Tab-separated table of C-alpha atoms and ligand atoms in Angstrom:
chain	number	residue	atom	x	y	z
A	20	UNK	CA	-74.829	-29.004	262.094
A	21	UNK	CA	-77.577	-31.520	261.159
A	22	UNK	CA	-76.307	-35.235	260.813
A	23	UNK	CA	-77.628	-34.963	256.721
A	24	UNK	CA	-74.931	-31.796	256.504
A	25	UNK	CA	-72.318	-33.734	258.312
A	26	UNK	CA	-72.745	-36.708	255.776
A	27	UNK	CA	-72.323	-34.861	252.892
A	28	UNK	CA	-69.541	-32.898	254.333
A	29	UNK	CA	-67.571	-36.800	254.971
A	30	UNK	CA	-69.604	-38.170	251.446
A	31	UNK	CA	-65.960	-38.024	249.793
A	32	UNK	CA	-64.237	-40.514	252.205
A	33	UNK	CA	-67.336	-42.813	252.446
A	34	UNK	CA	-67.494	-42.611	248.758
A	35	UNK	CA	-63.440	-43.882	248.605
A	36	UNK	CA	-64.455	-46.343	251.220
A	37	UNK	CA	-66.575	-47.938	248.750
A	38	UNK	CA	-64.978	-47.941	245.895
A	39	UNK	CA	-61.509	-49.519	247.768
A	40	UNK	CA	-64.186	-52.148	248.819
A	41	UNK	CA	-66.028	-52.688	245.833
A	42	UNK	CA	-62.491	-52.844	243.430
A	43	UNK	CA	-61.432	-56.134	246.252
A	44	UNK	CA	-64.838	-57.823	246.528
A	45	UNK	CA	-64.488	-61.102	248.755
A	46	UNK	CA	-67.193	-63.841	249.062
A	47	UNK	CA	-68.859	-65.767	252.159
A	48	UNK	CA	-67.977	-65.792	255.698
A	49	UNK	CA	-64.399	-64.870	255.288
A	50	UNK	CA	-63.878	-61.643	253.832
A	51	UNK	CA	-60.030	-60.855	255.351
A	52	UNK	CA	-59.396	-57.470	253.235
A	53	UNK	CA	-62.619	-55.952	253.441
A	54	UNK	CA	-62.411	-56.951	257.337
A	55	UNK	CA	-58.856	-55.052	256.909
A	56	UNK	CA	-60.364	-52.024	255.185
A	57	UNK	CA	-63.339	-51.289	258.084
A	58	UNK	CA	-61.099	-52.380	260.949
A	59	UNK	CA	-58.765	-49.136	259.140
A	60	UNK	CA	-61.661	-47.022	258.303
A	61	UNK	CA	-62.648	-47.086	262.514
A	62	UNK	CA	-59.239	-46.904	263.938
A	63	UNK	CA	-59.098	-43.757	266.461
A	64	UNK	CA	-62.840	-43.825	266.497
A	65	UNK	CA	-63.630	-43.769	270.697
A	66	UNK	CA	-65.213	-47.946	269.919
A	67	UNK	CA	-64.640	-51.067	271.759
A	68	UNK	CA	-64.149	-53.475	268.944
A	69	UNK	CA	-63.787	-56.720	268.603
A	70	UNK	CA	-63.548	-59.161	265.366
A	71	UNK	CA	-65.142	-62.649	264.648
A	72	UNK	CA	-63.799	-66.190	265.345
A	73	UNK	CA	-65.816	-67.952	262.910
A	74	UNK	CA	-66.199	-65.277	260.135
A	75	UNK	CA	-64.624	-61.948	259.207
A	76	UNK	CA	-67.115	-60.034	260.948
A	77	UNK	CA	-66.545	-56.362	262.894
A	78	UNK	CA	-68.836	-55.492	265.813
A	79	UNK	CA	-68.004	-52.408	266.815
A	80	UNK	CA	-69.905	-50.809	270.286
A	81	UNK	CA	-70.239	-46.962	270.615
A	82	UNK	CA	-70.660	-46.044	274.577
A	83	UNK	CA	-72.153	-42.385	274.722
A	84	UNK	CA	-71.631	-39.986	277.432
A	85	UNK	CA	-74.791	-40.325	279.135
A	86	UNK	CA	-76.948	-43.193	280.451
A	87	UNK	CA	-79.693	-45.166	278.036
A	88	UNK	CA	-80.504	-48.306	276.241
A	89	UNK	CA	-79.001	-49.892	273.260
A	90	UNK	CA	-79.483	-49.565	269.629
A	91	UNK	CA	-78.216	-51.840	266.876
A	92	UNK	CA	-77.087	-50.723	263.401
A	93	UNK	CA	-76.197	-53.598	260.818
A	94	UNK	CA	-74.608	-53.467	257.224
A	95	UNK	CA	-73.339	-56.424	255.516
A	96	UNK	CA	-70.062	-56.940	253.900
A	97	UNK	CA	-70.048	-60.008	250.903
A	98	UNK	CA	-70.147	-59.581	247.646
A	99	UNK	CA	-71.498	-62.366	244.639
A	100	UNK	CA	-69.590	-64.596	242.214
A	101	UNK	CA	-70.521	-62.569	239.086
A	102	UNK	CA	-67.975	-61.378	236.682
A	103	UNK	CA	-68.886	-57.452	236.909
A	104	UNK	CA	-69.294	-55.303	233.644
A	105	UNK	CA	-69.597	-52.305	234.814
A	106	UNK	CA	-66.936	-50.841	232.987
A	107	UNK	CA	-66.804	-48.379	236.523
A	108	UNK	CA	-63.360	-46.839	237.448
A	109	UNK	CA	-63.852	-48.482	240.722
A	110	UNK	CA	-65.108	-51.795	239.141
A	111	UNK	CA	-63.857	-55.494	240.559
A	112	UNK	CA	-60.141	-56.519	240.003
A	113	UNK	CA	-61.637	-59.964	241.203
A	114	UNK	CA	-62.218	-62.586	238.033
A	115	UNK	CA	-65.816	-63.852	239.169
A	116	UNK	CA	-66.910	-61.606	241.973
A	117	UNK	CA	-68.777	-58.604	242.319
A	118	UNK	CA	-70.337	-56.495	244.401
A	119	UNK	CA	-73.653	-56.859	242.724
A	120	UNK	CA	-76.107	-56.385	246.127
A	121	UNK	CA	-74.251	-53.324	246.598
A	122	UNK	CA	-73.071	-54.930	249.911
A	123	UNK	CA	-69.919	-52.230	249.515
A	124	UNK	CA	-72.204	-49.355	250.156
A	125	UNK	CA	-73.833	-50.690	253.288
A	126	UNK	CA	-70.381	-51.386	254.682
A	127	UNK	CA	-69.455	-47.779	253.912
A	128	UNK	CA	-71.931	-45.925	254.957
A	129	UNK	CA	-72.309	-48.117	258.350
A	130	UNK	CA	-68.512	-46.737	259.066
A	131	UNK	CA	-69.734	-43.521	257.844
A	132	UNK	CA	-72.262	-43.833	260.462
A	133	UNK	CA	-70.142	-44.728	263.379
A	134	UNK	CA	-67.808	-41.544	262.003
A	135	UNK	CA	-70.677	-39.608	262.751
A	136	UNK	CA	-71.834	-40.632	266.075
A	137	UNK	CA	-68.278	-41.045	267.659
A	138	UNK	CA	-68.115	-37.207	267.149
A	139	UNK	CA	-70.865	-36.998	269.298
A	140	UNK	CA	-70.225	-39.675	271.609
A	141	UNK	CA	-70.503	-37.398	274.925
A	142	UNK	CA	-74.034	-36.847	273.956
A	143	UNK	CA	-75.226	-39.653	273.346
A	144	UNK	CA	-78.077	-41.384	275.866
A	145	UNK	CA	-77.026	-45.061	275.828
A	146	UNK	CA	-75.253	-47.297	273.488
A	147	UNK	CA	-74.679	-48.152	269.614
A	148	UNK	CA	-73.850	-51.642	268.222
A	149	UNK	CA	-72.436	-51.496	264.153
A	150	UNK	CA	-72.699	-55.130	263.205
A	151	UNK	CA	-70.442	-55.311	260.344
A	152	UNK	CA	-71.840	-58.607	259.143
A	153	UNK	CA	-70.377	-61.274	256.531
A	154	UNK	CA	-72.084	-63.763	254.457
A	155	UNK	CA	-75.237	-62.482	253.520
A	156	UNK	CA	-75.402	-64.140	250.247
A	157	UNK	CA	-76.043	-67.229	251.556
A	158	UNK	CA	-74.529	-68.198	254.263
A	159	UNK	CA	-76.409	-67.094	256.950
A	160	UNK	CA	-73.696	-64.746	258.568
A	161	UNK	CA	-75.801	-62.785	260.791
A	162	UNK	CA	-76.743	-66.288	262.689
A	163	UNK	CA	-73.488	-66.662	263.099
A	164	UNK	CA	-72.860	-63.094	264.073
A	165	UNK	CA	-76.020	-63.797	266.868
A	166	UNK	CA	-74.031	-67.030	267.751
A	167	UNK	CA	-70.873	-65.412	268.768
A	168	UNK	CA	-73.175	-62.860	271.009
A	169	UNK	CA	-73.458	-59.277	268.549
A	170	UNK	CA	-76.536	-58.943	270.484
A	171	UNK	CA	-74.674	-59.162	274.021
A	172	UNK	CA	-71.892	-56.691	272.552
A	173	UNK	CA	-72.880	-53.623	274.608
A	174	UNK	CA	-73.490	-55.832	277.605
A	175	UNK	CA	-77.361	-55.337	276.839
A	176	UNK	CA	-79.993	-56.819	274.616
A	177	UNK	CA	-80.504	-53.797	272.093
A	178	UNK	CA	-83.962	-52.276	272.105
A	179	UNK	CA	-83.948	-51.511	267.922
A	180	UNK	CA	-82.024	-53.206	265.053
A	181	UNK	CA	-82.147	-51.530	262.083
A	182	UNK	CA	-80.650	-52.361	258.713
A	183	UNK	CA	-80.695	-50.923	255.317
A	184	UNK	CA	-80.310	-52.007	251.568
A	185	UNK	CA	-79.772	-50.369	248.799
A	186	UNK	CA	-81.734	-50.839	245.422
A	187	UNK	CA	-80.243	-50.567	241.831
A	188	UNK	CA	-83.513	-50.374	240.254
A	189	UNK	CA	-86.892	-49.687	241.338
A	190	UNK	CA	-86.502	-47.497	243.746
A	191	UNK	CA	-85.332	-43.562	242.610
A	192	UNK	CA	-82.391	-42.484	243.553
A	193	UNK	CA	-82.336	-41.292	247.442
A	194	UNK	CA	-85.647	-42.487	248.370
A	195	UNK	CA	-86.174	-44.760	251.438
A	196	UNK	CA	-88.884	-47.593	251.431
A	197	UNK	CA	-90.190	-49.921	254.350
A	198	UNK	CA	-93.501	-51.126	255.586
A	199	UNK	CA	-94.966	-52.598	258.683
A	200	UNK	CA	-95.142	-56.393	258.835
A	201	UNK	CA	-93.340	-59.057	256.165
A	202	UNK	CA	-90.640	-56.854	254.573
A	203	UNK	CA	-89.037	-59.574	252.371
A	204	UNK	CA	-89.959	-63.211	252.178
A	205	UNK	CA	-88.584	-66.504	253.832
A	206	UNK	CA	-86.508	-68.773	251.007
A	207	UNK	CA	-86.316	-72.473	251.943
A	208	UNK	CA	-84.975	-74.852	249.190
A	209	UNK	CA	-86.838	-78.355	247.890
A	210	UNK	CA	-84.146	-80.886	246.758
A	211	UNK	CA	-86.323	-83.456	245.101
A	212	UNK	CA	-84.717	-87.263	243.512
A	213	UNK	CA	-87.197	-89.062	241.874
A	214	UNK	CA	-85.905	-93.113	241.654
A	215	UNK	CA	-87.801	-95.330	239.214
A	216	UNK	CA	-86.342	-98.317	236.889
A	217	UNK	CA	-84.721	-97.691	233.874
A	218	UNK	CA	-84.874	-99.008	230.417
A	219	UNK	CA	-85.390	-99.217	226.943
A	220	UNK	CA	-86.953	-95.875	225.846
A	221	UNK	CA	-89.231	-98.283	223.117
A	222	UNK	CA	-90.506	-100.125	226.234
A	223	UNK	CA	-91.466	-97.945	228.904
A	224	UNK	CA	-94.030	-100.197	230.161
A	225	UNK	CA	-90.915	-102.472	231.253
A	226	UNK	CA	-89.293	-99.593	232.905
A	227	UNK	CA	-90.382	-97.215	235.866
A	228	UNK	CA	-90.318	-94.059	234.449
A	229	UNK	CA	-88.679	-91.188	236.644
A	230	UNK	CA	-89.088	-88.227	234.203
A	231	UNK	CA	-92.831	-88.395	233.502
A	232	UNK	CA	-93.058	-88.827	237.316
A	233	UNK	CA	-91.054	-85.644	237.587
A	234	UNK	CA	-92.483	-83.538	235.325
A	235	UNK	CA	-95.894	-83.914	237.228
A	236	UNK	CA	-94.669	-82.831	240.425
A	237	UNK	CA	-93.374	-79.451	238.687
A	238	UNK	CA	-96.558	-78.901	237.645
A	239	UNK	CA	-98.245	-80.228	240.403
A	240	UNK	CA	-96.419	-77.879	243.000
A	241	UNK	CA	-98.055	-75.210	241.116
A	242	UNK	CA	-101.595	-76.470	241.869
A	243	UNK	CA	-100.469	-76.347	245.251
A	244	UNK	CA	-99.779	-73.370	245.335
A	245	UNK	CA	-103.187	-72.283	243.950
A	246	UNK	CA	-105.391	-74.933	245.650
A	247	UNK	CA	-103.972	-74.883	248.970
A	248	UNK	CA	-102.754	-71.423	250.044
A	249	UNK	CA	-104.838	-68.218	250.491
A	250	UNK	CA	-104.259	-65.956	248.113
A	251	UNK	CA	-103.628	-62.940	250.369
A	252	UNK	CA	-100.686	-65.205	251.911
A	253	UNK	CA	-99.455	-66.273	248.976
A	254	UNK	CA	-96.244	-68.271	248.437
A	255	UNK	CA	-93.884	-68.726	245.625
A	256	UNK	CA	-92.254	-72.226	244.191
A	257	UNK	CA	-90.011	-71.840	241.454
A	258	UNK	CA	-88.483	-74.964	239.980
A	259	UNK	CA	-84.573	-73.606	238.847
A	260	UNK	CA	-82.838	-76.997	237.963
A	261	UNK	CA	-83.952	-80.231	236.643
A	262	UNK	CA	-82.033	-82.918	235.725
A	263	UNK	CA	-82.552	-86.598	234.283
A	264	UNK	CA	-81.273	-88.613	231.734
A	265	UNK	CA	-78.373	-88.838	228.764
A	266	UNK	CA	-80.120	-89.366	225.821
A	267	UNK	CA	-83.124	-89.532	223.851
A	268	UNK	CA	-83.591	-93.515	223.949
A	269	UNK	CA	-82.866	-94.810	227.429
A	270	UNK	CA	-85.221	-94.420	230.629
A	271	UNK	CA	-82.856	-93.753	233.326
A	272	UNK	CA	-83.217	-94.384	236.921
A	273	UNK	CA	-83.524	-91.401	238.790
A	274	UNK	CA	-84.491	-87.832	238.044
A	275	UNK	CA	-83.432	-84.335	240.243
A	276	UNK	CA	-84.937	-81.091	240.751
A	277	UNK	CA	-84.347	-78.616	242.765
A	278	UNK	CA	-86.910	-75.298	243.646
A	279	UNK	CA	-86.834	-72.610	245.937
A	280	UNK	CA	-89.854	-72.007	248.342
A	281	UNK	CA	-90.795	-68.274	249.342
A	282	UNK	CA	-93.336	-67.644	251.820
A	283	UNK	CA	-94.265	-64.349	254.123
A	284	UNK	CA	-95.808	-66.458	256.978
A	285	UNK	CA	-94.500	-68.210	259.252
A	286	UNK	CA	-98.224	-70.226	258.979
A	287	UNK	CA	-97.690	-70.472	255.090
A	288	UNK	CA	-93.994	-71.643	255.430
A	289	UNK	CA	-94.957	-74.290	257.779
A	290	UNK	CA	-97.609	-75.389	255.682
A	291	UNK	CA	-95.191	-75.761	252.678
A	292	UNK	CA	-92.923	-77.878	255.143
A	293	UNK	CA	-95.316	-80.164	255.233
A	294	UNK	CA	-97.402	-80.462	252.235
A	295	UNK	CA	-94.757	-80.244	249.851
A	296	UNK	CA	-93.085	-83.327	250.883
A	297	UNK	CA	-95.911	-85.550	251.128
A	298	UNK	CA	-97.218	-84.613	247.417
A	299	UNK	CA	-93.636	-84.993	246.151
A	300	UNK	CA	-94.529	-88.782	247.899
A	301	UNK	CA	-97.975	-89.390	246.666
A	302	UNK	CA	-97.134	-88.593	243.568
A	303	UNK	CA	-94.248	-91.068	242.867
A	304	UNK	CA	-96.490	-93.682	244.201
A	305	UNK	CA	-99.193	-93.116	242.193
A	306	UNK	CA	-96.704	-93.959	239.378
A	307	UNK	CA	-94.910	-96.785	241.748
A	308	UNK	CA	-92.378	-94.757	241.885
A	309	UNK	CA	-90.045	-93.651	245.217
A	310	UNK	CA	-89.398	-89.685	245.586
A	311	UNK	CA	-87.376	-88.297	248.050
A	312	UNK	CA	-87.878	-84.624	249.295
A	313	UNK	CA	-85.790	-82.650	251.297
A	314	UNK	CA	-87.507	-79.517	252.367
A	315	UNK	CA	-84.555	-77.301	254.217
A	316	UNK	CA	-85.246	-74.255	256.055
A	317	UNK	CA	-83.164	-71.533	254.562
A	318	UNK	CA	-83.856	-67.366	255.722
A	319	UNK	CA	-86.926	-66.860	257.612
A	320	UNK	CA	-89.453	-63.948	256.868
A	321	UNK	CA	-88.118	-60.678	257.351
A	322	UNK	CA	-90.277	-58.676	259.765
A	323	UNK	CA	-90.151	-55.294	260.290
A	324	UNK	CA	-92.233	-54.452	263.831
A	325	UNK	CA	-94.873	-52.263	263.035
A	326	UNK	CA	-93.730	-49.394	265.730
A	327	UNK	CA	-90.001	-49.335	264.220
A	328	UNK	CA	-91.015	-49.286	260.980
A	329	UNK	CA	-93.477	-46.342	261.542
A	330	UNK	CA	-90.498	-44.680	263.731
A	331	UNK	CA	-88.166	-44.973	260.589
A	332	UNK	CA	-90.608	-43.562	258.444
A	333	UNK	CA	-90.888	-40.655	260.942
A	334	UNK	CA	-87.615	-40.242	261.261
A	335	UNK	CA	-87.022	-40.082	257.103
A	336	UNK	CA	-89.556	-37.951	257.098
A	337	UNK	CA	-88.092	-35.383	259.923
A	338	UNK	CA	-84.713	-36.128	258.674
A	339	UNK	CA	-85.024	-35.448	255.070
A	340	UNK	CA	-88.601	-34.108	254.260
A	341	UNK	CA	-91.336	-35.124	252.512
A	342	UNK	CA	-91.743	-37.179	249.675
A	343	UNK	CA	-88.342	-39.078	250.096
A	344	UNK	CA	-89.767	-42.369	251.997
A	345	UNK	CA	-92.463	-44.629	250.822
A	346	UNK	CA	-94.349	-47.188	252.769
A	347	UNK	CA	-93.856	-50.371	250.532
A	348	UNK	CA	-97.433	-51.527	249.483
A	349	UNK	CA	-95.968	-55.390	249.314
A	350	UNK	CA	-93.258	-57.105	250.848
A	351	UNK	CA	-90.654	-58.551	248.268
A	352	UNK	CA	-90.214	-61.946	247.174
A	353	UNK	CA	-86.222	-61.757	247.991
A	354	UNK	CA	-84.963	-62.899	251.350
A	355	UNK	CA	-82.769	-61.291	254.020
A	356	UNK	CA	-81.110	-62.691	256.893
A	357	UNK	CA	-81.170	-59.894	258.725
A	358	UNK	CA	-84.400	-61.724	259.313
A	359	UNK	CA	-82.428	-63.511	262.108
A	360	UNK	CA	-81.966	-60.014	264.074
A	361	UNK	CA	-85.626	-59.167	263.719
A	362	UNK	CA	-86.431	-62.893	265.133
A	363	UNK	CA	-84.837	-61.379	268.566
A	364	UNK	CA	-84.799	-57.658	268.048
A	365	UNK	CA	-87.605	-54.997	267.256
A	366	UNK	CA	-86.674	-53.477	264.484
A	367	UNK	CA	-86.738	-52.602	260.818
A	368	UNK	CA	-85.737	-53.086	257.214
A	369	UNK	CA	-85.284	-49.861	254.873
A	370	UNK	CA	-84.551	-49.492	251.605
A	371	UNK	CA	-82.767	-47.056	249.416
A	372	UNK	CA	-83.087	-46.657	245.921
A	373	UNK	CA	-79.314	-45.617	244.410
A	374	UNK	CA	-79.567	-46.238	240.672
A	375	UNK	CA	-77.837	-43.723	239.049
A	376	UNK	CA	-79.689	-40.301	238.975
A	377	UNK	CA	-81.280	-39.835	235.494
A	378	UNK	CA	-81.961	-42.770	234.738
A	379	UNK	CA	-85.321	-44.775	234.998
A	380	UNK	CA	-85.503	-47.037	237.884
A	381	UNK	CA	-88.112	-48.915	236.229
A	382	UNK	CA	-85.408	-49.635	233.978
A	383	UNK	CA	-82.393	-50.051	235.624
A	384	UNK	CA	-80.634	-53.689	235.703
A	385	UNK	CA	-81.592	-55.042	239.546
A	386	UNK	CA	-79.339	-56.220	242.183
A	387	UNK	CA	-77.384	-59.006	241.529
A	388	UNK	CA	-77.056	-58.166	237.309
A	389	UNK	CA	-73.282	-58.111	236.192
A	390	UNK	CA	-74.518	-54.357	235.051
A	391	UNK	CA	-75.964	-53.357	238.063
A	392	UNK	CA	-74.565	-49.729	238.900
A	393	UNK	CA	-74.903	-48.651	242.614
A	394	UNK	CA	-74.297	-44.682	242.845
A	395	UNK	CA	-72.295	-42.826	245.434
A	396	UNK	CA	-74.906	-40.020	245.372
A	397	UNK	CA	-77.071	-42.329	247.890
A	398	UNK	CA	-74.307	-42.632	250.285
A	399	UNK	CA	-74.402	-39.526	252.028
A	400	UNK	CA	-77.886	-40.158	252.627
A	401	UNK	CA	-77.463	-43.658	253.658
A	402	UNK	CA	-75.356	-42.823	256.595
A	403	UNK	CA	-77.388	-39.857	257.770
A	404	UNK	CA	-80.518	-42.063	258.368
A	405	UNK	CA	-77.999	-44.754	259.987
A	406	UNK	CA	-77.007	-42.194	262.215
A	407	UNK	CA	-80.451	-40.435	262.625
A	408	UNK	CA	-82.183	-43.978	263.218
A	409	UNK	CA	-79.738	-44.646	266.272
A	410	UNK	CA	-79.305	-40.929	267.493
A	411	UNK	CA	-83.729	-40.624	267.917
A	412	UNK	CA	-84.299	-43.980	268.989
A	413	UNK	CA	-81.952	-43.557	271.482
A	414	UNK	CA	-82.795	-40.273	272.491
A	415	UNK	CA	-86.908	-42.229	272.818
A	416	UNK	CA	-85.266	-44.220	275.318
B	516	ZN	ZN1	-78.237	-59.872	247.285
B	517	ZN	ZN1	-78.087	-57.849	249.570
């Protein structure tokens, strides 16, 4: 039977799966009850498991019957601290947190996956790693995943990683996207503090003003972006928080901002490393002014390698026919850090569009929205090309 077939023919569990995960959404690193529901989901499967000390995580290593290299296969677990409205049957019991990235179908279909393939273990040429990863959202779980040796699970470095997200908008229901190259962007964060002298707000001249200072260097980091980055490697600063002041007649001492810093370059994210700071510094001296900015390195660029990415588009293509897989024309400005694994493994990133069928991706609410609605239809789908990534890549050798 073809691994699509076998998918649908399990879609019910996965689907339960999911929703039991979804209704208990945890956030961060420690996620004990979803841990509890995947550890439960793989028990009698023929795996060699073993469970994080620093995080909730399940790595979870697949030895087939016959010799051959090793092939990883990662979903992530966290959800978000959103209140979810939904209105779903299967919608958070959680005050605060939902499973807004759709985080609960990854985890699903990744044990769907491993269903699949431990029923044709004996077959199997070489080894598959299911990196049941926490912290996503944030906290940089699949470092720590790396840290504690996922890549060393199967006694091997893995030759392929792959890893796939789902879209609530966008993307139509059940179609895969990826492309060669930057998939998703890096996201580094600019804490600025601005420290003049403050004062009376009728004598500014007395003071040191740390606002007007401010306000420049928002605007100015948009010059920067214009003026000193090519426009085919572009780069994103938004500015999300600013803070200064009490009132409308006092000058106070110090103003805050903070902005986040997307880049698809590793020459381009450099380059913001360093001129970003320095302007932030010219700039409050121009005024005589100090400014402190602290430029820190959040989730690199996610690159897919351009021979993994073509072999996932093949195998969408052989797997479920034509016109169900894009190539992506542009990466996207979000951030990944399953970035991390493609620092250290070939591999790539793939998509999968599961609004709701019927209704207009264009329209749908995104990832992340309290009213983002993930649907079950794509999970049958999403574990076949789990399955179908690790069953021809392995069988390439
Ligand atoms: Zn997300
Ligand atoms: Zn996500």
């Amino acid at each position: 039977m073809p691994v699509r077939d076998e998918a649908a023919r399990i879609a019910g569990e996965i689907a339960e799966l999911r929703h039991a995960i979804h209704r208990e959404p945890e956030i961060g690193l420690d996620l004990p009850k979803t841990q509890q529901k995947v550890l439960a989901a793989l028990d009698g499967l023929p795996l060699e498991i073993s469970t994080g000390n620093g995080l909730s995580s399940v790595t979870a290593v697949l030895r087939g019957g016959r010799p051959g290299p090793v092939v990883l296969l990662r979903g992530d677990m966290d959800a978000l601290a959103v209140t979810e409205e939904t209105g779903l049957p299967y919608a958070s019991v959680i005050p605060g947190v939902m499973h807004a990235c759709g985080h609960d179908l990854h985890t699903a279909m990744l044990a769907g996956a491993a269903r699949l393939l431990s029923a044709r273990k004996a077959e199997i040429p070489g080894a598959v790693i299911f990196m049941f990863q926490p912290g996503e959202e944030g906290y940089a779980g699949a470092r720590h995943m790396i840290a504690e040796g996922v890549l060393d699970a199967a006694g091997e470095r893995p030759v392929a990683a792959y890893g796939l997200h789902v879209t609530s908008n966008r993307h139509p229901c059940g179609t895969f996207s990826t492309r060669p190259g930057p998939m998703l962007a890096a996201a580094d964060q600019i804490t600025v503090t601005v420290r003049g002298r403050g004062g009376h707000a009728s004598t500014p001249h007395r003071a040191a003003d740390p606002i007007a200072a401010a306000c420049e260097m928002v605007t100015a980091l948009q010059t920067l972006v214009t003026r000193k980055f090519d426009v085919f490697d572009p780069v994103v600063i938004t500015v999300g928080s600013f803070h200064a002041g009490t009132t409308d007649n006092v000058i106070p001492d110090e103003a805050r901002f903070w902005a986040t810093a997307r880049s698809f370059s590793r020459a381009s994210r450099g380059a913001l490393a360093e001129l970003v700071p320095r302007l932030i510094g010219d700039i409050a001296s121009a005024y005589g002014l100090t400014a402190v900015a602290d430029y820190a390195a959040g989730y690199p660029v996610t690159v897919n390698d351009a021979d993994e990415a073509a072999f996932a588009t093949e195998t969408i293509a052989a797997a479920f026919g034509p016109g169900r897989g894009e190539t992506a024309e542009f990466p996207i400005p979000g951030a990944e850090d399953f970035s991390f694994i493609l620092e250290q493994v070939p591999g790539a990133f793939v998509l999968l569009g599961a609004c709701p069928p019927g209704t207009d991706p264009e329209a749908a609410p995104t990832n992340h929205s309290a009213v983002a609605v993930f649907d079950d239809a794509a999970l049958a789908d999403g574990t076949a090309l789990y399955a179908e990534l690790a069953l021809r890549r392995l069988a390439r050798g």
